[in-house]
C-alpha positions as a LaTeX table, in Angstrom:
\begin{tabular}{lrrr}
\hline
Residue & $x$ (\AA) & $y$ (\AA) & $z$ (\AA) \\
\hline
Met1 & $-1.12$ & 0.57 & 4.65 \\
Lys2 & $-0.28$ & 4.16 & 5.55 \\
Pro3 & $-2.97$ & 6.79 & 4.84 \\
Ala4 & $-2.51$ & 8.89 & 1.74 \\
His5 & $-3.04$ & 12.17 & 3.57 \\
Thr6 & $-0.16$ & 13.35 & 5.76 \\
Leu7 & 0.52 & 16.42 & 7.87 \\
Gln8 & 4.16 & 16.45 & 6.78 \\
Lys9 & 4.99 & 19.21 & 4.31 \\
Leu10 & 7.22 & 17.98 & 1.52 \\
Thr11 & 9.31 & 20.24 & $-0.67$ \\
Gly12 & 9.78 & 18.97 & $-4.18$ \\
Pro13 & 12.90 & 19.57 & $-6.26$ \\
Gln14 & 12.97 & 22.53 & $-8.61$ \\
Ser15 & 14.76 & 20.54 & $-11.27$ \\
Trp16 & 15.71 & 16.99 & $-12.20$ \\
Ala17 & 19.33 & 18.10 & $-11.73$ \\
Glu18 & 18.71 & 18.41 & $-7.97$ \\
Leu19 & 18.16 & 14.64 & $-7.73$ \\
Pro20 & 21.07 & 12.18 & $-7.69$ \\
Trp21 & 21.15 & 10.74 & $-11.23$ \\
Gly22 & 18.15 & 12.97 & $-11.93$ \\
Glu23 & 19.06 & 13.52 & $-15.58$ \\
Tyr24 & 19.07 & 9.75 & $-16.07$ \\
Tyr25 & 15.54 & 9.57 & $-14.63$ \\
Arg26 & 14.36 & 12.37 & $-16.89$ \\
Glu27 & 15.81 & 10.76 & $-20.02$ \\
Ala28 & 14.33 & 7.36 & $-19.13$ \\
Leu29 & 10.89 & 8.87 & $-18.53$ \\
Glu30 & 11.00 & 10.80 & $-21.80$ \\
Arg31 & 11.82 & 7.58 & $-23.67$ \\
Gln32 & 8.86 & 5.83 & $-22.05$ \\
Leu33 & 6.42 & 8.61 & $-22.95$ \\
Gln34 & 7.72 & 9.31 & $-26.44$ \\
Pro35 & 5.34 & 6.81 & $-28.18$ \\
Trp36 & 2.33 & 8.28 & $-26.38$ \\
Trp37 & 2.69 & 11.98 & $-27.11$ \\
Pro38 & 1.46 & 11.75 & $-30.73$ \\
Lys39 & $-1.65$ & 9.90 & $-29.48$ \\
Leu40 & $-2.77$ & 12.73 & $-27.22$ \\
Phe41 & $-5.03$ & 15.25 & $-28.89$ \\
Gly42 & $-6.97$ & 18.33 & $-27.88$ \\
Phe43 & $-6.32$ & 22.00 & $-27.16$ \\
His44 & $-4.72$ & 22.27 & $-23.69$ \\
Leu45 & $-2.05$ & 20.25 & $-21.85$ \\
Leu46 & $-1.28$ & 20.96 & $-18.18$ \\
Lys47 & 2.21 & 20.10 & $-16.93$ \\
Met48 & 1.94 & 20.26 & $-13.15$ \\
Gly49 & 5.10 & 20.78 & $-11.13$ \\
Met50 & 8.66 & 21.71 & $-12.01$ \\
Leu51 & 9.63 & 18.16 & $-12.95$ \\
Ser52 & 6.74 & 17.99 & $-15.41$ \\
Ala53 & 7.71 & 21.35 & $-16.87$ \\
Glu54 & 11.21 & 20.13 & $-17.71$ \\
Leu55 & 10.07 & 17.08 & $-19.66$ \\
Ala56 & 10.32 & 17.35 & $-23.45$ \\
Thr57 & 6.79 & 17.24 & $-24.86$ \\
Asp58 & 7.43 & 18.79 & $-28.27$ \\
Lys59 & 6.16 & 15.58 & $-29.95$ \\
Cys60 & 2.77 & 15.98 & $-28.29$ \\
Ala61 & $-0.08$ & 16.73 & $-30.69$ \\
Ile62 & $-1.44$ & 19.31 & $-28.23$ \\
Ser63 & 0.20 & 22.61 & $-29.08$ \\
His64 & $-0.97$ & 24.75 & $-26.14$ \\
Gln65 & 1.02 & 23.51 & $-23.14$ \\
Val66 & 0.90 & 25.27 & $-19.76$ \\
Asn67 & 3.39 & 24.79 & $-16.91$ \\
Val68 & 1.63 & 25.08 & $-13.56$ \\
Gly69 & 3.24 & 25.25 & $-10.11$ \\
Gln70 & 3.50 & 27.21 & $-6.89$ \\
Glu71 & 6.97 & 28.61 & $-7.55$ \\
Gly72 & 9.87 & 28.29 & $-9.93$ \\
Glu73 & 11.19 & 29.49 & $-13.25$ \\
Gly74 & 9.51 & 28.67 & $-16.52$ \\
Leu75 & 5.98 & 28.56 & $-15.12$ \\
Gln76 & 3.14 & 30.20 & $-17.02$ \\
Val77 & 0.59 & 29.86 & $-14.20$ \\
Ile78 & 1.38 & 30.23 & $-10.48$ \\
Ala79 & $-1.30$ & 28.27 & $-8.67$ \\
Asp80 & $-2.02$ & 25.80 & $-5.90$ \\
Ala81 & $-2.37$ & 22.26 & $-7.22$ \\
Tyr82 & $-5.37$ & 21.76 & $-4.93$ \\
Gln83 & $-7.20$ & 24.80 & $-6.33$ \\
Leu84 & $-6.46$ & 25.08 & $-10.03$ \\
Pro85 & $-7.68$ & 28.33 & $-11.64$ \\
Phe86 & $-9.34$ & 26.55 & $-14.54$ \\
Ala87 & $-12.97$ & 25.85 & $-15.35$ \\
Ala88 & $-14.38$ & 22.38 & $-14.97$ \\
Lys89 & $-13.83$ & 20.14 & $-17.99$ \\
Ser90 & $-11.59$ & 22.64 & $-19.76$ \\
Val91 & $-8.29$ & 20.68 & $-20.03$ \\
Asp92 & $-7.61$ & 17.87 & $-22.50$ \\
Ala93 & $-4.55$ & 16.27 & $-20.85$ \\
Cys94 & $-2.56$ & 16.54 & $-17.65$ \\
Leu95 & 0.99 & 15.44 & $-16.82$ \\
Leu96 & 1.92 & 14.63 & $-13.22$ \\
Ala97 & 5.62 & 13.76 & $-13.29$ \\
His98 & 6.34 & 12.74 & $-9.68$ \\
Thr99 & 3.91 & 15.44 & $-8.55$ \\
Leu100 & 1.95 & 13.07 & $-6.31$ \\
Ser101 & 5.21 & 11.97 & $-4.68$ \\
Tyr102 & 5.54 & 15.39 & $-3.02$ \\
Ala103 & 1.84 & 15.98 & $-2.27$ \\
Asp104 & 0.56 & 15.90 & 1.30 \\
Asp105 & $-2.91$ & 14.93 & 0.01 \\
Pro106 & $-2.63$ & 13.06 & $-3.31$ \\
His107 & $-6.33$ & 12.10 & $-3.26$ \\
Arg108 & $-7.36$ & 15.73 & $-3.23$ \\
Met109 & $-4.91$ & 16.58 & $-5.99$ \\
Leu110 & $-6.27$ & 13.81 & $-8.21$ \\
Arg111 & $-9.84$ & 14.95 & $-7.62$ \\
Glu112 & $-8.89$ & 18.50 & $-8.60$ \\
Val113 & $-7.20$ & 17.25 & $-11.76$ \\
Asp114 & $-10.27$ & 15.14 & $-12.50$ \\
Arg115 & $-12.44$ & 18.24 & $-12.15$ \\
Val116 & $-10.61$ & 20.21 & $-14.86$ \\
Leu117 & $-10.17$ & 17.29 & $-17.27$ \\
Ile118 & $-12.70$ & 16.89 & $-20.04$ \\
Asp119 & $-14.55$ & 13.64 & $-20.62$ \\
Asp120 & $-12.14$ & 11.14 & $-22.20$ \\
Gly121 & $-9.25$ & 13.41 & $-21.16$ \\
Trp122 & $-5.73$ & 12.02 & $-20.77$ \\
Leu123 & $-3.83$ & 11.63 & $-17.48$ \\
Val124 & $-0.12$ & 10.73 & $-17.31$ \\
Ile125 & 1.40 & 9.87 & $-13.91$ \\
Ser126 & 4.97 & 8.94 & $-13.05$ \\
Ser127 & 6.46 & 8.07 & $-9.66$ \\
Phe128 & 9.27 & 6.21 & $-7.91$ \\
Asn129 & 8.86 & 2.50 & $-7.23$ \\
Pro130 & 9.28 & 1.59 & $-3.52$ \\
Phe131 & 10.15 & $-2.02$ & $-4.44$ \\
Ser132 & 13.39 & $-1.18$ & $-6.20$ \\
Leu133 & 17.02 & $-0.40$ & $-5.50$ \\
Leu134 & 16.02 & 3.23 & $-5.13$ \\
Gly135 & 13.25 & 2.34 & $-2.68$ \\
Leu136 & 15.73 & 0.52 & $-0.45$ \\
Gly137 & 17.33 & 3.89 & 0.27 \\
Lys138 & 14.32 & 4.85 & 2.42 \\
Leu139 & 15.43 & 2.16 & 4.89 \\
Val140 & 18.83 & 3.79 & 5.42 \\
Pro141 & 18.67 & 6.38 & 8.27 \\
Gly142 & 21.24 & 8.66 & 6.67 \\
Leu143 & 19.41 & 8.80 & 3.33 \\
Arg144 & 15.71 & 8.93 & 4.16 \\
His145 & 15.80 & 12.72 & 4.64 \\
Arg146 & 17.55 & 13.39 & 1.33 \\
Gln147 & 16.26 & 13.58 & $-2.22$ \\
Pro148 & 14.71 & 11.55 & $-3.72$ \\
Tyr149 & 14.25 & 9.26 & $-0.70$ \\
Val150 & 12.27 & 11.92 & 1.15 \\
Ser151 & 9.53 & 11.66 & $-1.47$ \\
Arg152 & 6.48 & 9.47 & $-1.00$ \\
Met153 & 6.88 & 6.30 & $-3.06$ \\
Phe154 & 3.45 & 4.84 & $-3.82$ \\
Thr155 & 3.16 & 1.38 & $-5.32$ \\
Gln156 & 1.76 & 1.15 & $-8.81$ \\
Met157 & $-1.13$ & $-0.98$ & $-7.55$ \\
Arg158 & $-2.13$ & 1.77 & $-5.14$ \\
Leu159 & $-2.11$ & 4.38 & $-7.89$ \\
Leu160 & $-4.20$ & 2.09 & $-10.08$ \\
Asp161 & $-6.70$ & 1.69 & $-7.25$ \\
Trp162 & $-7.07$ & 5.48 & $-6.93$ \\
Leu163 & $-7.63$ & 5.81 & $-10.67$ \\
Ser164 & $-10.21$ & 3.03 & $-10.59$ \\
Leu165 & $-12.21$ & 4.88 & $-7.94$ \\
Leu166 & $-12.27$ & 7.94 & $-10.20$ \\
Asn167 & $-13.36$ & 5.75 & $-13.14$ \\
Tyr168 & $-10.21$ & 6.02 & $-15.27$ \\
Glu169 & $-9.31$ & 3.47 & $-17.90$ \\
Val170 & $-5.62$ & 2.55 & $-17.72$ \\
Leu171 & $-4.15$ & 2.22 & $-21.20$ \\
His172 & $-0.52$ & 1.69 & $-20.25$ \\
Gln173 & 1.49 & 0.90 & $-17.15$ \\
Ser174 & 5.16 & 0.01 & $-16.84$ \\
Arg175 & 8.18 & 0.03 & $-14.56$ \\
Phe176 & 11.64 & 0.75 & $-15.89$ \\
His177 & 15.20 & 1.91 & $-15.16$ \\
Val178 & 16.36 & $-0.79$ & $-12.72$ \\
Leu179 & 19.85 & 0.60 & $-12.01$ \\
Pro180 & 19.51 & 4.24 & $-10.89$ \\
Trp181 & 23.21 & 5.04 & $-11.38$ \\
His182 & 23.25 & 3.75 & $-14.97$ \\
Arg183 & 22.23 & 6.08 & $-17.80$ \\
Lys184 & 20.28 & 3.33 & $-19.57$ \\
Gly185 & 19.13 & 1.79 & $-16.30$ \\
Gly186 & 20.69 & $-1.58$ & $-17.11$ \\
Lys187 & 19.28 & $-2.76$ & $-20.43$ \\
Phe188 & 19.44 & $-6.48$ & $-19.60$ \\
Leu189 & 17.74 & $-6.05$ & $-16.20$ \\
Cys190 & 15.12 & $-3.69$ & $-17.62$ \\
Thr191 & 14.23 & $-6.29$ & $-20.23$ \\
His192 & 14.00 & $-9.32$ & $-17.94$ \\
Leu193 & 13.19 & $-7.75$ & $-14.55$ \\
Pro194 & 11.09 & $-4.66$ & $-15.27$ \\
Ala195 & 9.18 & $-5.06$ & $-11.99$ \\
Leu196 & 12.31 & $-3.89$ & $-10.15$ \\
Gly197 & 12.46 & $-0.64$ & $-12.09$ \\
Cys198 & 13.08 & 2.49 & $-10.03$ \\
Met199 & 10.39 & 4.41 & $-11.90$ \\
Ser200 & 6.84 & 3.68 & $-12.97$ \\
Val201 & 4.49 & 5.39 & $-15.41$ \\
Ile202 & 0.74 & 5.16 & $-15.97$ \\
Val203 & $-1.24$ & 6.49 & $-18.94$ \\
Ala204 & $-5.01$ & 6.63 & $-18.38$ \\
Arg205 & $-8.15$ & 8.23 & $-19.79$ \\
Lys206 & $-11.12$ & 9.66 & $-17.96$ \\
Arg207 & $-14.34$ & 7.79 & $-18.63$ \\
Thr208 & $-17.81$ & 9.09 & $-17.83$ \\
Leu209 & $-19.72$ & 5.78 & $-17.95$ \\
Pro210 & $-18.95$ & 2.86 & $-15.62$ \\
Leu211 & $-16.39$ & 0.53 & $-17.19$ \\
Thr212 & $-18.24$ & $-2.50$ & $-15.74$ \\
Pro213 & $-22.04$ & $-2.03$ & $-15.65$ \\
Thr214 & $-23.63$ & $-3.30$ & $-12.45$ \\
Pro215 & $-26.64$ & $-5.66$ & $-12.58$ \\
Met216 & $-28.74$ & $-3.12$ & $-10.71$ \\
Lys217 & $-28.11$ & $-0.46$ & $-13.37$ \\
Leu218 & $-28.72$ & $-2.95$ & $-16.16$ \\
Gly219 & $-32.05$ & $-3.84$ & $-14.64$ \\
Ala220 & $-32.99$ & $-0.19$ & $-14.37$ \\
Arg221 & $-32.38$ & 0.33 & $-18.07$ \\
Lys222 & $-34.76$ & $-2.50$ & $-19.04$ \\
Pro223 & $-38.05$ & $-1.97$ & $-17.20$ \\
Ser224 & $-40.34$ & $-4.96$ & $-17.26$ \\
Leu225 & $-43.74$ & $-4.55$ & $-18.94$ \\
Ser226 & $-46.63$ & $-5.78$ & $-16.84$ \\
Arg227 & $-50.03$ & $-6.67$ & $-18.20$ \\
Ala228 & $-52.93$ & $-4.49$ & $-17.39$ \\
Val229 & $-55.31$ & $-5.98$ & $-14.88$ \\
Gly230 & $-58.23$ & $-7.66$ & $-16.63$ \\
Ala231 & $-56.93$ & $-7.00$ & $-20.13$ \\
Thr232 & $-57.03$ & $-10.72$ & $-21.05$ \\
Lys233 & $-60.08$ & $-11.67$ & $-19.05$ \\
Ser234 & $-62.85$ & $-13.25$ & $-21.12$ \\
Tyr235 & $-66.44$ & $-12.57$ & $-20.14$ \\
Arg236 & $-68.96$ & $-15.36$ & $-20.70$ \\
Lys237 & $-72.67$ & $-14.97$ & $-20.86$ \\
Leu238 & $-74.15$ & $-16.42$ & $-17.75$ \\
Pro239 & $-77.19$ & $-18.73$ & $-18.27$ \\
\hline
\end{tabular}
């Protein structure tokens, strides 16, 4: 397995329109997230990256939505994703639409997002699936340096492992849009072979207590009571 941190500097697209069939990807991702937006609640939603900023989130129950990125139009906050200018535990939800795919250190970015999220905060992550028709393009020498094949395509299991280390509870995970050149992604294939979907999405919540208590911690919560020395000793009168 390749390390998550890389010295290669990746430049992400400024719009979904810069990706081949990018509008199809955006529409498919919006359909996947549409049932979840009314379930998010709070005061502040961070949409990190230009691709996140272009997603329609008007159905989200969080009214104050901030687009964050290093450069581009339509951003309210110009900032480095590794050093967000927000106080710890001040954000209720965060959207990372393919943001990790163009990060040279995704671990560090997730830790920074975890820092600003409140307890029980929401985290939405989308990415490209390497085990798909789109992922096969990375094997073609003439395509691997073009968008979106230049992006880093992490498996969904790897993303779930990172979230587990940060103690996130995954509420939803799916892969979808099997045929990248088809607007609907191939309805029949998406229904029967969703594992081959070009895109994946994860919806998780930040938890403060361990999801699976360890025996050591359980034992620490229940201290054993020992009898005092000599408390039950009976004294008899010697003859």
